[in-house]
């Protein structure tokens, strides 16, 4: 029995046509708004009941 697939390596796939190179993580400039935090528009309601309702 001969296996025609390439032997797996520890570094993963090097073929960029099927596996794109890993991307760096996204960094935020401002902290993420939580659902139970006060809304950013300033009306005093929770974000989930105000601007987060349509998000």
PDB file of N, CA and C in Angstrom:
ATOM      1  N   UNK A   1       0.826  -1.178   0.000  1.00  0.00           N
ATOM      2  CA  UNK A   1       0.000   0.000   0.000  1.00  0.00           C
ATOM      3  C   UNK A   1       0.874   1.247   0.000  1.00  0.00           C
ATOM      4  N   UNK A   2       0.759   2.023  -1.025  1.00  0.00           N
ATOM      5  CA  UNK A   2       1.518   3.268  -1.084  1.00  0.00           C
ATOM      6  C   UNK A   2       0.556   4.429  -0.897  1.00  0.00           C
ATOM      7  N   UNK A   3       0.931   5.310  -0.043  1.00  0.00           N
ATOM      8  CA  UNK A   3       0.112   6.490   0.225  1.00  0.00           C
ATOM      9  C   UNK A   3       0.604   7.624  -0.665  1.00  0.00           C
ATOM     10  N   UNK A   4      -0.277   8.173  -1.496  1.00  0.00           N
ATOM     11  CA  UNK A   4       0.125   9.217  -2.426  1.00  0.00           C
ATOM     12  C   UNK A   4       0.061  10.614  -1.816  1.00  0.00           C
ATOM     13  N   UNK A   5      -0.523  10.763  -0.631  1.00  0.00           N
ATOM     14  CA  UNK A   5      -0.574  12.076   0.005  1.00  0.00           C
ATOM     15  C   UNK A   5       0.770  12.372   0.662  1.00  0.00           C
ATOM     16  N   UNK A   6       1.140  13.653   0.710  1.00  0.00           N
ATOM     17  CA  UNK A   6       2.423  13.997   1.335  1.00  0.00           C
ATOM     18  C   UNK A   6       2.387  13.710   2.832  1.00  0.00           C
ATOM     19  N   UNK A   7       3.537  13.449   3.384  1.00  0.00           N
ATOM     20  CA  UNK A   7       3.633  13.151   4.800  1.00  0.00           C
ATOM     21  C   UNK A   7       3.312  14.403   5.602  1.00  0.00           C
ATOM     22  N   UNK A   8       2.538  14.280   6.671  1.00  0.00           N
ATOM     23  CA  UNK A   8       2.212  15.451   7.477  1.00  0.00           C
ATOM     24  C   UNK A   8       3.447  15.995   8.180  1.00  0.00           C
ATOM     25  N   UNK A   9       3.501  17.299   8.288  1.00  0.00           N
ATOM     26  CA  UNK A   9       4.616  17.933   8.971  1.00  0.00           C
ATOM     27  C   UNK A   9       4.090  18.678  10.189  1.00  0.00           C
ATOM     28  N   UNK A  10       4.980  19.031  11.084  1.00  0.00           N
ATOM     29  CA  UNK A  10       4.576  19.739  12.295  1.00  0.00           C
ATOM     30  C   UNK A  10       4.189  21.182  11.998  1.00  0.00           C
ATOM     31  N   UNK A  11       4.736  21.768  10.939  1.00  0.00           N
ATOM     32  CA  UNK A  11       4.470  23.174  10.649  1.00  0.00           C
ATOM     33  C   UNK A  11       3.167  23.375   9.898  1.00  0.00           C
ATOM     34  N   UNK A  12       2.509  22.328   9.453  1.00  0.00           N
ATOM     35  CA  UNK A  12       1.250  22.461   8.739  1.00  0.00           C
ATOM     36  C   UNK A  12       1.452  22.512   7.244  1.00  0.00           C
ATOM     37  N   UNK A  13       0.431  22.898   6.529  1.00  0.00           N
ATOM     38  CA  UNK A  13       0.444  22.937   5.079  1.00  0.00           C
ATOM     39  C   UNK A  13       1.253  24.130   4.590  1.00  0.00           C
ATOM     40  N   UNK A  14       2.095  23.904   3.609  1.00  0.00           N
ATOM     41  CA  UNK A  14       2.882  24.999   3.044  1.00  0.00           C
ATOM     42  C   UNK A  14       2.351  25.424   1.686  1.00  0.00           C
ATOM     43  N   UNK A  15       1.309  24.772   1.216  1.00  0.00           N
ATOM     44  CA  UNK A  15       0.720  25.119  -0.062  1.00  0.00           C
ATOM     45  C   UNK A  15      -0.208  26.313   0.134  1.00  0.00           C
ATOM     46  N   UNK A  16       0.178  27.498  -0.357  1.00  0.00           N
ATOM     47  CA  UNK A  16      -0.602  28.711  -0.118  1.00  0.00           C
ATOM     48  C   UNK A  16      -1.858  28.785  -0.972  1.00  0.00           C
ATOM     49  N   UNK A  17      -2.005  27.916  -1.963  1.00  0.00           N
ATOM     50  CA  UNK A  17      -3.219  27.940  -2.776  1.00  0.00           C
ATOM     51  C   UNK A  17      -4.408  27.349  -2.023  1.00  0.00           C
ATOM     52  N   UNK A  18      -4.156  26.429  -1.100  1.00  0.00           N
ATOM     53  CA  UNK A  18      -5.260  25.843  -0.336  1.00  0.00           C
ATOM     54  C   UNK A  18      -5.284  26.336   1.100  1.00  0.00           C
ATOM     55  N   UNK A  19      -4.157  26.715   1.650  1.00  0.00           N
ATOM     56  CA  UNK A  19      -4.075  27.147   3.050  1.00  0.00           C
ATOM     57  C   UNK A  19      -3.354  28.489   3.118  1.00  0.00           C
ATOM     58  N   UNK A  20      -4.088  29.596   3.357  1.00  0.00           N
ATOM     59  CA  UNK A  20      -3.420  30.891   3.441  1.00  0.00           C
ATOM     60  C   UNK A  20      -2.525  30.955   4.677  1.00  0.00           C
ATOM     61  N   UNK A  21      -1.517  31.807   4.662  1.00  0.00           N
ATOM     62  CA  UNK A  21      -0.644  31.912   5.833  1.00  0.00           C
ATOM     63  C   UNK A  21      -1.432  32.451   7.026  1.00  0.00           C
ATOM     64  N   UNK A  22      -1.037  32.114   8.246  1.00  0.00           N
ATOM     65  CA  UNK A  22      -1.780  32.587   9.418  1.00  0.00           C
ATOM     66  C   UNK A  22      -1.724  34.101   9.523  1.00  0.00           C
ATOM     67  N   UNK A  23      -2.843  34.688   9.999  1.00  0.00           N
ATOM     68  CA  UNK A  23      -2.926  36.128  10.134  1.00  0.00           C
ATOM     69  C   UNK A  23      -2.640  36.539  11.566  1.00  0.00           C
ATOM     70  N   UNK A  24      -2.211  37.778  11.733  1.00  0.00           N
ATOM     71  CA  UNK A  24      -1.971  38.277  13.078  1.00  0.00           C
ATOM     72  C   UNK A  24      -3.307  38.661  13.709  1.00  0.00           C
ATOM     73  N   UNK A  25      -3.436  38.587  15.034  1.00  0.00           N
ATOM     74  CA  UNK A  25      -4.704  38.911  15.681  1.00  0.00           C
ATOM     75  C   UNK A  25      -5.030  40.398  15.564  1.00  0.00           C
ATOM     76  N   UNK A  26      -6.322  40.695  15.574  1.00  0.00           N
ATOM     77  CA  UNK A  26      -6.779  42.073  15.471  1.00  0.00           C
ATOM     78  C   UNK A  26      -6.669  42.730  16.837  1.00  0.00           C
ATOM     79  N   UNK A  27      -6.118  43.939  16.883  1.00  0.00           N
ATOM     80  CA  UNK A  27      -6.045  44.684  18.131  1.00  0.00           C
ATOM     81  C   UNK A  27      -6.991  45.873  18.047  1.00  0.00           C
ATOM     82  N   UNK A  28      -7.727  46.095  19.111  1.00  0.00           N
ATOM     83  CA  UNK A  28      -8.703  47.177  19.153  1.00  0.00           C
ATOM     84  C   UNK A  28      -8.059  48.436  19.731  1.00  0.00           C
ATOM     85  N   UNK A  29      -8.476  49.589  19.209  1.00  0.00           N
ATOM     86  CA  UNK A  29      -8.016  50.855  19.753  1.00  0.00           C
ATOM     87  C   UNK A  29      -8.751  51.216  21.027  1.00  0.00           C
ATOM     88  N   UNK A  30     -10.016  50.817  21.111  1.00  0.00           N
ATOM     89  CA  UNK A  30     -10.834  51.074  22.289  1.00  0.00           C
ATOM     90  C   UNK A  30     -11.325  49.741  22.843  1.00  0.00           C
ATOM     91  N   UNK A  31     -11.661  49.679  24.127  1.00  0.00           N
ATOM     92  CA  UNK A  31     -12.150  48.410  24.679  1.00  0.00           C
ATOM     93  C   UNK A  31     -13.508  48.034  24.088  1.00  0.00           C
ATOM     94  N   UNK A  32     -13.769  46.751  24.003  1.00  0.00           N
ATOM     95  CA  UNK A  32     -15.015  46.240  23.443  1.00  0.00           C
ATOM     96  C   UNK A  32     -16.177  46.563  24.381  1.00  0.00           C
ATOM     97  N   UNK A  33     -17.305  46.949  23.803  1.00  0.00           N
ATOM     98  CA  UNK A  33     -18.495  47.268  24.584  1.00  0.00           C
ATOM     99  C   UNK A  33     -19.226  45.974  24.896  1.00  0.00           C
ATOM    100  N   UNK A  34     -19.476  45.717  26.170  1.00  0.00           N
ATOM    101  CA  UNK A  34     -20.213  44.532  26.580  1.00  0.00           C
ATOM    102  C   UNK A  34     -21.708  44.764  26.475  1.00  0.00           C
ATOM    103  N   UNK A  35     -22.471  43.698  26.391  1.00  0.00           N
ATOM    104  CA  UNK A  35     -23.928  43.816  26.249  1.00  0.00           C
ATOM    105  C   UNK A  35     -24.570  44.470  27.465  1.00  0.00           C
ATOM    106  N   UNK A  36     -24.037  44.243  28.648  1.00  0.00           N
ATOM    107  CA  UNK A  36     -24.637  44.799  29.867  1.00  0.00           C
ATOM    108  C   UNK A  36     -24.011  46.119  30.293  1.00  0.00           C
ATOM    109  N   UNK A  37     -23.075  46.637  29.526  1.00  0.00           N
ATOM    110  CA  UNK A  37     -22.483  47.933  29.817  1.00  0.00           C
ATOM    111  C   UNK A  37     -23.446  49.042  29.414  1.00  0.00           C
ATOM    112  N   UNK A  38     -23.292  50.240  29.994  1.00  0.00           N
ATOM    113  CA  UNK A  38     -24.123  51.360  29.551  1.00  0.00           C
ATOM    114  C   UNK A  38     -23.881  51.661  28.082  1.00  0.00           C
ATOM    115  N   UNK A  39     -24.916  52.111  27.394  1.00  0.00           N
ATOM    116  CA  UNK A  39     -24.807  52.361  25.960  1.00  0.00           C
ATOM    117  C   UNK A  39     -23.851  53.514  25.688  1.00  0.00           C
ATOM    118  N   UNK A  40     -23.167  53.436  24.560  1.00  0.00           N
ATOM    119  CA  UNK A  40     -22.177  54.440  24.194  1.00  0.00           C
ATOM    120  C   UNK A  40     -22.833  55.745  23.752  1.00  0.00           C
ATOM    121  N   UNK A  41     -24.133  55.720  23.423  1.00  0.00           N
ATOM    122  CA  UNK A  41     -24.804  56.950  22.991  1.00  0.00           C
ATOM    123  C   UNK A  41     -25.125  57.855  24.174  1.00  0.00           C
ATOM    124  N   UNK A  42     -25.079  57.321  25.399  1.00  0.00           N
ATOM    125  CA  UNK A  42     -25.226  58.150  26.593  1.00  0.00           C
ATOM    126  C   UNK A  42     -26.643  58.328  27.104  1.00  0.00           C
ATOM    127  N   UNK A  43     -27.599  57.524  26.677  1.00  0.00           N
ATOM    128  CA  UNK A  43     -28.971  57.714  27.152  1.00  0.00           C
ATOM    129  C   UNK A  43     -29.251  56.999  28.471  1.00  0.00           C
ATOM    130  N   UNK A  44     -28.310  56.210  28.979  1.00  0.00           N
ATOM    131  CA  UNK A  44     -28.470  55.559  30.274  1.00  0.00           C
ATOM    132  C   UNK A  44     -28.979  54.134  30.205  1.00  0.00           C
ATOM    133  N   UNK A  45     -29.426  53.680  29.060  1.00  0.00           N
ATOM    134  CA  UNK A  45     -29.906  52.307  28.919  1.00  0.00           C
ATOM    135  C   UNK A  45     -28.730  51.375  28.673  1.00  0.00           C
ATOM    136  N   UNK A  46     -28.967  50.070  28.871  1.00  0.00           N
ATOM    137  CA  UNK A  46     -27.937  49.090  28.562  1.00  0.00           C
ATOM    138  C   UNK A  46     -27.753  49.013  27.055  1.00  0.00           C
ATOM    139  N   UNK A  47     -26.534  48.653  26.641  1.00  0.00           N
ATOM    140  CA  UNK A  47     -26.212  48.566  25.221  1.00  0.00           C
ATOM    141  C   UNK A  47     -27.123  47.574  24.505  1.00  0.00           C
ATOM    142  N   UNK A  48     -27.432  46.446  25.149  1.00  0.00           N
ATOM    143  CA  UNK A  48     -28.251  45.416  24.498  1.00  0.00           C
ATOM    144  C   UNK A  48     -29.687  45.866  24.265  1.00  0.00           C
ATOM    145  N   UNK A  49     -30.172  46.831  25.045  1.00  0.00           N
ATOM    146  CA  UNK A  49     -31.536  47.343  24.898  1.00  0.00           C
ATOM    147  C   UNK A  49     -31.587  48.587  24.025  1.00  0.00           C
ATOM    148  N   UNK A  50     -30.430  49.122  23.653  1.00  0.00           N
ATOM    149  CA  UNK A  50     -30.396  50.384  22.896  1.00  0.00           C
ATOM    150  C   UNK A  50     -29.754  50.151  21.532  1.00  0.00           C
ATOM    151  N   UNK A  51     -28.517  50.579  21.367  1.00  0.00           N
ATOM    152  CA  UNK A  51     -27.835  50.489  20.073  1.00  0.00           C
ATOM    153  C   UNK A  51     -27.442  49.061  19.702  1.00  0.00           C
ATOM    154  N   UNK A  52     -27.332  48.158  20.680  1.00  0.00           N
ATOM    155  CA  UNK A  52     -26.972  46.780  20.393  1.00  0.00           C
ATOM    156  C   UNK A  52     -28.142  45.940  19.917  1.00  0.00           C
ATOM    157  N   UNK A  53     -29.354  46.494  19.960  1.00  0.00           N
ATOM    158  CA  UNK A  53     -30.528  45.749  19.547  1.00  0.00           C
ATOM    159  C   UNK A  53     -30.481  45.418  18.065  1.00  0.00           C
ATOM    160  N   UNK A  54     -29.944  46.316  17.247  1.00  0.00           N
ATOM    161  CA  UNK A  54     -29.889  46.119  15.805  1.00  0.00           C
ATOM    162  C   UNK A  54     -28.542  45.582  15.338  1.00  0.00           C
ATOM    163  N   UNK A  55     -27.621  45.385  16.255  1.00  0.00           N
ATOM    164  CA  UNK A  55     -26.283  44.929  15.864  1.00  0.00           C
ATOM    165  C   UNK A  55     -26.218  43.440  15.688  1.00  0.00           C
TER     166      UNK A  55
END
